[in-house]
XYZ file of C-alpha atoms in Angstrom:
554
model
C -24.383 12.756 -41.690
C -21.222 14.806 -41.225
C -20.936 16.789 -38.002
C -18.946 20.006 -37.607
C -15.431 19.620 -36.251
C -14.916 20.637 -32.650
C -11.991 22.391 -31.040
C -12.559 20.299 -27.907
C -10.071 17.427 -27.769
C -9.585 14.720 -25.133
C -6.658 15.129 -22.773
C -5.310 11.728 -23.793
C -5.820 9.288 -26.648
C -4.515 5.801 -27.317
C -2.465 5.614 -30.529
C -2.819 2.211 -32.223
C 0.143 0.642 -34.016
C -1.597 -2.548 -35.079
C 1.118 -3.973 -37.396
C 3.545 -3.982 -34.448
C 0.848 -4.821 -31.869
C 1.726 -1.731 -29.847
C -0.224 1.075 -28.221
C 0.904 4.399 -26.869
C -0.986 6.901 -24.728
C -0.646 10.378 -26.233
C -1.002 13.404 -23.962
C -0.655 15.874 -26.822
C -2.958 15.006 -29.695
C -3.083 18.165 -31.789
C -6.217 19.893 -33.003
C -9.384 18.114 -34.145
C -8.077 14.541 -34.017
C -10.365 11.859 -35.384
C -10.847 9.157 -32.799
C -13.166 6.327 -31.798
C -14.598 5.811 -28.303
C -15.250 2.525 -26.526
C -18.254 1.657 -24.367
C -17.832 -1.534 -22.365
C -18.380 -3.181 -19.006
C -15.705 -3.280 -16.336
C -15.088 -6.541 -14.503
C -14.294 -7.066 -10.845
C -10.593 -7.778 -11.376
C -8.371 -5.147 -9.794
C -5.305 -6.390 -11.678
C -6.563 -5.654 -15.206
C -4.151 -3.338 -17.008
C -4.947 0.373 -16.736
C -3.344 3.813 -16.609
C -1.764 4.494 -13.222
C 1.263 6.397 -11.995
C 3.215 3.138 -12.319
C 2.123 2.175 -15.849
C 2.115 5.716 -17.233
C 5.876 5.725 -17.844
C 5.691 2.760 -20.203
C 2.379 3.706 -21.809
C 3.513 7.221 -22.725
C 7.031 6.265 -23.826
C 8.130 6.350 -27.468
C 8.236 2.559 -27.605
C 4.758 2.228 -26.141
C 3.279 -0.886 -24.566
C 2.582 -4.318 -25.999
C -1.055 -4.861 -26.899
C -0.862 -8.268 -25.238
C -0.921 -6.536 -21.843
C -4.419 -5.226 -22.477
C -7.693 -6.947 -21.573
C -9.200 -8.827 -24.531
C -12.051 -6.359 -25.077
C -9.589 -3.465 -25.361
C -7.427 -5.444 -27.800
C -10.417 -6.203 -30.009
C -11.516 -2.559 -29.880
C -8.057 -1.529 -31.107
C -8.406 -3.963 -34.008
C -11.896 -2.715 -34.929
C -10.764 0.913 -34.713
C -7.749 0.187 -36.924
C -9.797 -1.661 -39.557
C -12.298 1.186 -39.670
C -9.421 3.420 -40.708
C -8.670 5.252 -37.459
C -5.541 5.238 -35.345
C -6.791 6.845 -32.155
C -9.031 5.291 -29.514
C -10.408 6.776 -26.313
C -11.017 4.257 -23.540
C -11.446 5.294 -19.920
C -9.050 2.807 -18.322
C -6.162 4.060 -20.490
C -7.082 7.745 -20.843
C -7.930 8.548 -17.209
C -5.492 8.084 -14.341
C -7.178 5.354 -12.334
C -5.237 6.051 -9.130
C -5.653 9.841 -9.082
C -8.947 11.238 -7.786
C -8.240 14.703 -9.153
C -7.528 13.446 -12.673
C -10.540 11.130 -12.555
C -12.859 13.960 -11.480
C -11.483 16.331 -14.125
C -11.632 13.853 -16.995
C -15.010 12.331 -16.100
C -16.507 15.827 -16.256
C -15.489 15.981 -19.947
C -17.545 12.957 -21.024
C -20.037 15.049 -22.966
C -17.295 16.346 -25.262
C -15.350 13.068 -25.426
C -18.284 11.043 -26.741
C -19.998 13.761 -28.773
C -16.814 14.577 -30.678
C -15.742 11.016 -31.478
C -16.446 9.799 -34.997
C -18.004 6.604 -33.683
C -18.450 4.563 -30.516
C -17.682 0.855 -30.396
C -19.999 -0.874 -27.948
C -18.911 -4.207 -26.468
C -22.451 -5.359 -25.759
C -21.558 -9.058 -26.040
C -18.896 -8.839 -23.320
C -19.746 -9.423 -19.662
C -16.423 -7.828 -18.681
C -13.234 -6.426 -20.177
C -11.712 -9.874 -20.733
C -14.407 -11.332 -23.043
C -13.647 -9.483 -26.286
C -15.854 -8.186 -29.098
C -15.984 -11.259 -31.295
C -17.910 -14.427 -30.521
C -18.558 -17.707 -32.285
C -22.074 -17.685 -33.664
C -24.430 -19.303 -36.124
C -25.434 -17.316 -39.188
C -28.899 -18.864 -38.903
C -29.561 -16.454 -36.033
C -29.480 -13.440 -38.313
C -29.378 -14.492 -41.972
C -32.682 -14.586 -43.886
C -33.531 -17.601 -46.009
C -36.049 -18.385 -48.745
C -38.709 -21.073 -48.804
C -40.578 -22.042 -51.977
C -44.263 -22.652 -51.354
C -46.610 -24.440 -53.752
C -50.271 -24.256 -52.790
C -52.991 -26.689 -53.821
C -55.071 -23.910 -55.377
C -52.501 -22.919 -57.951
C -49.644 -24.377 -59.897
C -47.498 -21.320 -59.328
C -44.929 -21.160 -56.575
C -44.575 -18.355 -54.063
C -41.313 -17.390 -52.422
C -41.442 -16.769 -48.682
C -38.563 -14.937 -47.037
C -38.164 -15.715 -43.343
C -36.281 -13.135 -41.313
C -35.089 -13.425 -37.709
C -37.268 -11.543 -35.288
C -35.775 -8.419 -33.741
C -34.286 -9.313 -30.413
C -35.080 -7.231 -27.370
C -32.240 -4.769 -26.975
C -31.685 -5.660 -23.318
C -31.494 -9.419 -23.968
C -27.941 -10.854 -23.722
C -28.126 -11.463 -27.491
C -29.682 -8.080 -28.244
C -28.237 -4.730 -29.191
C -27.345 -3.557 -25.685
C -26.708 -7.020 -24.281
C -24.623 -6.945 -21.121
C -24.541 -3.144 -21.198
C -28.315 -2.692 -20.964
C -28.386 -1.919 -17.235
C -24.969 -0.327 -16.742
C -24.895 3.196 -15.340
C -22.048 4.812 -17.288
C -23.242 3.318 -20.581
C -26.468 5.340 -20.395
C -24.856 8.693 -21.217
C -22.262 7.114 -23.498
C -25.081 5.883 -25.723
C -26.988 9.163 -25.795
C -23.936 11.331 -26.399
C -22.466 9.276 -29.245
C -23.126 10.402 -32.822
C -22.884 6.845 -34.119
C -22.497 3.496 -32.401
C -21.535 0.050 -33.659
C -22.733 -2.631 -31.234
C -20.895 -5.945 -31.291
C -23.671 -8.197 -30.044
C -23.567 -11.861 -29.219
C -25.396 -12.896 -32.407
C -24.934 -9.979 -34.799
C -23.630 -6.461 -35.315
C -25.957 -3.484 -34.787
C -25.806 0.111 -35.931
C -27.340 3.189 -34.325
C -27.158 6.874 -35.174
C -29.417 9.904 -34.844
C -31.362 8.838 -37.945
C -31.470 5.063 -37.965
C -31.124 1.750 -36.183
C -30.068 -1.265 -38.239
C -28.409 -4.654 -37.955
C -27.214 -7.524 -40.122
C -30.730 -8.902 -40.408
C -32.127 -5.503 -41.411
C -29.184 -3.646 -42.989
C -31.355 -0.851 -44.399
C -33.297 -0.210 -41.223
C -35.473 -1.955 -38.704
C -38.981 -3.089 -39.550
C -39.751 -1.652 -36.135
C -37.479 0.140 -33.674
C -35.263 -2.136 -31.621
C -36.415 -0.404 -28.481
C -37.379 2.865 -26.936
C -34.835 4.985 -25.188
C -37.380 5.826 -22.528
C -40.283 3.839 -21.154
C -42.877 6.266 -22.474
C -46.364 5.394 -21.330
C -47.736 6.449 -24.703
C -45.344 4.095 -26.462
C -43.765 6.779 -28.631
C -41.074 5.058 -30.721
C -37.466 6.111 -30.516
C -37.403 6.801 -34.256
C -40.496 8.402 -35.736
C -39.390 7.406 -39.219
C -37.196 4.601 -40.421
C -36.265 3.140 -43.764
C -38.492 0.169 -44.665
C -36.472 -3.055 -44.791
C -35.505 -4.458 -48.144
C -33.312 -7.286 -49.288
C -29.970 -5.829 -50.344
C -27.587 -8.664 -49.676
C -26.286 -8.730 -53.251
C -25.607 -5.022 -53.360
C -21.967 -4.100 -53.841
C -22.604 -0.785 -52.106
C -23.926 -2.602 -49.085
C -21.062 -4.916 -48.393
C -17.835 -3.376 -49.683
C -16.596 -3.400 -46.118
C -17.406 -7.059 -45.678
C -14.118 -8.513 -44.489
C -13.351 -6.471 -41.401
C -14.040 -9.197 -38.862
C -14.554 -12.320 -40.947
C -11.183 -13.856 -40.163
C -11.897 -13.794 -36.464
C -15.541 -14.564 -35.860
C -17.175 -15.366 -39.158
C -18.962 -12.029 -39.516
C -19.444 -11.847 -43.279
C -21.014 -8.435 -43.473
C -20.849 -5.184 -41.607
C -23.645 -2.696 -41.843
C -24.323 -0.677 -44.960
C -24.270 2.426 -42.806
C -20.651 1.895 -41.784
C -19.678 2.253 -45.432
C -22.022 5.144 -46.043
C -20.749 7.070 -43.044
C -17.067 6.277 -43.647
C -16.846 6.948 -47.370
C -19.880 8.878 -48.516
C -20.881 11.130 -45.635
C -20.044 14.420 -47.351
C -22.295 17.387 -47.802
C -24.711 16.446 -45.040
C -27.584 18.815 -44.500
C -29.736 19.966 -41.602
C -27.090 19.574 -38.931
C -28.528 19.256 -35.469
C -26.964 18.324 -32.164
C -26.815 14.628 -31.398
C -28.652 15.333 -28.194
C -31.743 16.271 -30.195
C -32.381 12.550 -29.814
C -33.550 13.177 -26.264
C -35.432 16.441 -26.840
C -38.896 15.054 -27.583
C -42.322 14.956 -26.049
C -41.880 18.012 -23.843
C -39.248 18.058 -21.154
C -37.357 14.752 -21.410
C -35.530 15.110 -18.089
C -38.094 13.126 -16.014
C -37.774 10.246 -18.489
C -33.995 10.494 -18.395
C -34.052 10.244 -14.594
C -36.488 7.311 -14.675
C -34.314 5.353 -17.103
C -30.993 6.296 -15.542
C -31.975 5.362 -11.983
C -32.626 1.776 -13.094
C -28.955 1.389 -13.957
C -26.325 -0.409 -11.904
C -22.945 0.971 -10.847
C -19.918 -0.944 -9.671
C -19.082 1.987 -7.390
C -21.981 3.694 -5.623
C -20.172 7.051 -5.642
C -20.599 7.216 -9.436
C -24.330 8.016 -9.311
C -23.977 11.735 -10.088
C -20.669 11.628 -12.038
C -22.194 8.947 -14.289
C -24.744 11.486 -15.545
C -22.444 14.511 -15.500
C -21.617 14.450 -19.211
C -25.231 14.213 -20.294
C -26.263 16.893 -17.785
C -23.575 19.200 -19.172
C -24.750 18.569 -22.722
C -28.375 19.018 -21.672
C -27.521 22.306 -19.964
C -25.840 23.605 -23.119
C -28.395 22.420 -25.667
C -31.812 21.972 -24.075
C -31.986 24.396 -21.185
C -31.537 28.118 -20.945
C -27.806 28.639 -20.639
C -28.467 30.483 -17.375
C -30.245 27.483 -15.851
C -28.502 25.764 -12.958
C -28.116 22.065 -12.194
C -28.350 20.947 -8.591
C -27.616 17.284 -7.777
C -29.843 15.943 -10.565
C -32.463 18.715 -10.428
C -32.822 21.961 -12.396
C -33.369 25.419 -10.944
C -35.961 26.388 -13.573
C -38.151 23.415 -12.573
C -36.917 22.953 -9.022
C -40.323 22.601 -7.325
C -41.506 19.939 -9.778
C -38.119 18.209 -9.693
C -38.304 17.904 -5.909
C -41.440 15.758 -6.284
C -39.745 12.526 -7.354
C -41.089 9.204 -6.193
C -39.532 5.812 -5.476
C -40.979 3.098 -7.729
C -42.201 -0.015 -5.985
C -41.829 -3.421 -7.609
C -44.492 -6.085 -8.075
C -48.176 -6.232 -8.910
C -50.789 -3.566 -8.384
C -52.019 -5.313 -5.251
C -48.748 -6.431 -3.690
C -45.902 -4.059 -4.276
C -42.629 -3.994 -2.412
C -40.036 -1.299 -2.063
C -36.554 -2.252 -3.224
C -34.690 0.813 -2.073
C -31.451 1.109 -0.225
C -29.324 3.977 0.923
C -25.674 4.362 -0.043
C -23.183 3.431 2.635
C -21.968 7.016 2.830
C -23.226 10.483 1.955
C -23.774 11.014 -1.765
C -26.412 13.741 -2.083
C -28.911 15.720 0.007
C -32.100 13.845 0.904
C -34.108 16.056 -1.487
C -32.156 14.672 -4.475
C -33.098 11.378 -6.125
C -29.369 10.621 -6.137
C -29.546 10.099 -2.359
C -31.225 6.692 -2.795
C -30.589 3.588 -4.884
C -33.912 2.905 -6.564
C -35.782 3.491 -9.783
C -37.362 6.944 -9.662
C -40.414 8.302 -11.415
C -42.343 11.566 -11.679
C -46.123 11.368 -11.600
C -47.853 13.024 -14.559
C -49.581 15.487 -12.266
C -46.204 16.788 -11.125
C -45.208 17.540 -14.716
C -48.301 19.554 -15.629
C -48.834 23.254 -15.065
C -49.537 23.717 -11.399
C -49.940 26.066 -8.464
C -46.865 25.986 -6.244
C -47.633 25.789 -2.539
C -43.997 26.417 -1.568
C -41.584 29.170 -2.530
C -37.990 28.539 -3.501
C -35.620 30.720 -1.479
C -32.035 29.499 -1.786
C -29.800 26.519 -2.448
C -26.190 25.715 -1.657
C -23.998 22.756 -2.586
C -20.420 21.764 -1.835
C -18.828 19.871 -4.732
C -16.181 17.161 -4.678
C -14.421 18.743 -7.684
C -14.755 21.621 -10.126
C -17.474 19.704 -11.981
C -20.764 21.429 -11.145
C -22.650 18.464 -12.597
C -20.734 15.887 -10.582
C -20.282 14.516 -7.074
C -21.617 16.337 -3.998
C -20.075 16.588 -0.509
C -22.853 18.519 1.251
C -25.896 20.565 0.360
C -29.172 22.137 1.385
C -32.187 23.831 -0.135
C -34.256 26.517 1.558
C -37.989 26.735 0.929
C -40.857 28.671 2.423
C -44.023 26.684 2.939
C -46.752 25.298 5.166
C -44.961 22.771 7.373
C -47.674 20.627 8.980
C -47.014 18.021 11.706
C -49.017 14.863 10.981
C -49.269 11.219 11.974
C -49.483 8.826 9.020
C -51.380 5.549 9.289
C -50.789 3.197 6.359
C -53.212 0.556 5.082
C -54.037 -1.434 1.918
C -50.579 -2.960 1.573
C -49.132 0.202 3.102
C -49.832 2.176 -0.053
C -52.793 4.267 1.076
C -52.619 6.571 4.058
C -54.793 8.241 6.655
C -53.496 11.538 7.981
C -54.027 12.653 11.563
C -53.104 15.821 13.368
C -50.438 15.864 16.094
C -53.117 15.162 18.737
C -54.420 12.173 16.752
C -57.372 14.134 15.397
C -58.401 12.812 11.976
C -57.780 15.194 9.103
C -60.806 14.673 6.882
C -59.242 16.508 3.945
C -58.815 13.862 1.242
C -60.933 11.237 -0.491
C -57.823 9.139 -0.934
C -54.307 9.822 0.226
C -51.212 7.923 -0.811
C -47.798 7.720 0.793
C -44.562 6.432 -0.698
C -41.728 6.562 1.787
C -38.289 6.508 0.222
C -36.617 3.813 2.299
C -38.836 2.491 5.075
C -42.285 3.186 6.464
C -42.426 5.062 9.768
C -43.442 3.173 12.885
C -47.030 3.547 14.061
C -47.783 6.819 15.810
C -44.591 8.396 14.474
C -45.039 12.084 13.813
C -43.659 13.416 10.545
C -43.895 16.745 8.797
C -46.090 17.197 5.734
C -45.050 19.921 3.285
C -47.632 20.585 0.517
C -45.705 21.221 -2.714
C -47.833 21.315 -5.868
C -51.475 21.414 -6.899
C -51.908 20.795 -10.667
C -54.112 23.288 -12.534
C -57.793 22.336 -12.797
C -57.251 19.403 -10.482
C -58.156 18.638 -6.892
C -55.001 16.606 -6.313
C -52.134 17.864 -4.192
C -48.599 16.516 -3.808
C -46.661 16.838 -0.575
C -43.339 15.771 0.868
C -42.909 13.883 4.125
C -39.996 15.055 6.237
C -38.283 14.359 9.565
C -35.969 16.500 11.696
C -32.377 16.270 10.507
C -30.529 13.375 12.101
C -33.623 11.278 12.841
C -33.821 9.685 9.384
C -31.447 6.994 8.147
C -29.906 9.115 5.393
C -26.103 9.164 5.676
C -24.748 12.456 6.939
C -21.782 14.307 5.427
C -18.481 13.340 7.009
C -18.226 16.965 8.029
C -20.776 19.737 7.822
C -19.208 21.844 5.102
C -22.058 24.257 4.576
C -23.571 26.560 7.126
C -26.783 28.464 6.567
C -27.051 31.929 5.095
C -28.865 32.900 8.278
C -29.707 31.139 11.497
C -33.260 30.201 12.332
C -34.844 27.940 9.698
C -35.509 24.432 10.906
C -33.312 21.759 9.314
C -35.191 18.687 8.124
C -34.713 15.773 5.722
C -37.002 14.274 3.141
C -38.286 10.731 3.795
C -41.058 10.355 1.191
C -43.681 11.764 -1.170
C -47.451 11.681 -0.832
C -50.533 12.806 -2.701
C -54.219 13.230 -1.990
C -57.536 14.074 -3.657
C -58.901 17.114 -1.872
C -62.480 16.788 -0.620
C -63.118 20.450 0.112
C -60.900 23.225 -1.214
C -62.095 25.639 1.475
C -61.312 23.217 4.292
C -57.927 22.459 2.783
C -57.067 26.170 2.480
C -58.160 26.718 6.083
C -55.927 23.865 7.256
C -52.953 25.441 5.499
C -53.641 28.907 6.867
C -53.609 27.625 10.445
C -49.824 27.430 10.105
C -48.374 30.469 8.319
C -45.596 29.905 5.832
C -42.172 29.475 7.371
C -38.634 29.091 6.104
C -37.290 25.555 6.239
C -34.004 24.008 5.203
C -33.957 20.496 3.749
C -30.610 18.745 4.040
């Protein structure tokens, strides 16, 4: 499929002079350059070659820099890009100033355009870091089909059985995503790319908006390699795929067979590389790449659930690592007037506030594996304020009665990127703020709620409490803020909160944002709860005993 050209161009690109083993960083690349992007995993080495104020002089000079100075993965990516017929590569460590916070913030905010407008992304899924390279020694028995002749006792005829390697789980070290499966930045790089070639440990994989394939199944998977999101209904990533067929003798399939053979013994690249490179003219039904995520209703809760499982080398990257996808999502899947606030959307702000930390383990013995960042990263009401997998209960996502009113929101940003890092922020709501004492039981999952004078609140058949970081000590009073009651349901969701400064959430280094008006109480979120209401009348009476008030959650 051919995609329309874009006027958006990266600030810098790496020009590849493979015959002379040279690279040069271009800061003026003209209009609509064709370039390839690289997705890979950084290592812990601080000395690996990158673009800094010191190296910029050599990298941008007419003579360029020797390719030997680059980490092995970057060298191999240059080779793959060159053999695919392209001379320009975008790679973060050479196209973003790594010692300039302003340049890093500006360029990282452009990720949506950088990856969406590249002709293809090379994914170094076999490489544990930037020094491992794209090409590995491997056995063709791990991916090549073979025939077995079978003669049964019932008949004289022989049957031919073709044995194919089983599809490997995409997150396995030998699978499609390999070492990149749990990396934070790779999440949006994968979703934003039009096409991706994965150099796995055992074989090469292909992925685009229409198809997943590999060397074992060059015409398409017999089943999808994996699902982009852990959908409870098991909806496959691709609704339709080309049935597999044996095409190993096809000239059309393997014209581009020698690209990597001299290095690692790869004898075939995917049919789709050829089809895209040489025959992708006259494509029809153009749609944005990000249509891949626009399925099964609002995909944002699933995006958050998947993204928050990922690991970052630097904890400050939590919001910037999703900035490109959030920008793309804002432009293509939300009303253009919608606003993005630290991982949440204004149009669904009440539902988005009802995120929940996922506990690990069995149904009967589950443990919380949550930690807080060492310094302020987001307001307590944002899922980005904690390091844990996040989920949204189904009840939160259905049509519901809101028990709070949204009043105002204010954020201070670390840069001009309104989808990026946050320095300070608050949200103002109006709701029924109820002081309660929470008593946990049944592996600290279920809860009994008491009033401030220890009177039992006989409001719920069952109540549940999931505190974000740690459970409160016995007899600790917290605030309960009812948030949502799903339509035609007797369940209610509520936040648990504490006065600002009494929770363990890191505070901003300086309070950058005052309030629009003085008066509302400042509090911080510490958890989410839910309960099955016994008596609607009694519940309504309990709420009415405390009239709605304005509150500010920091």
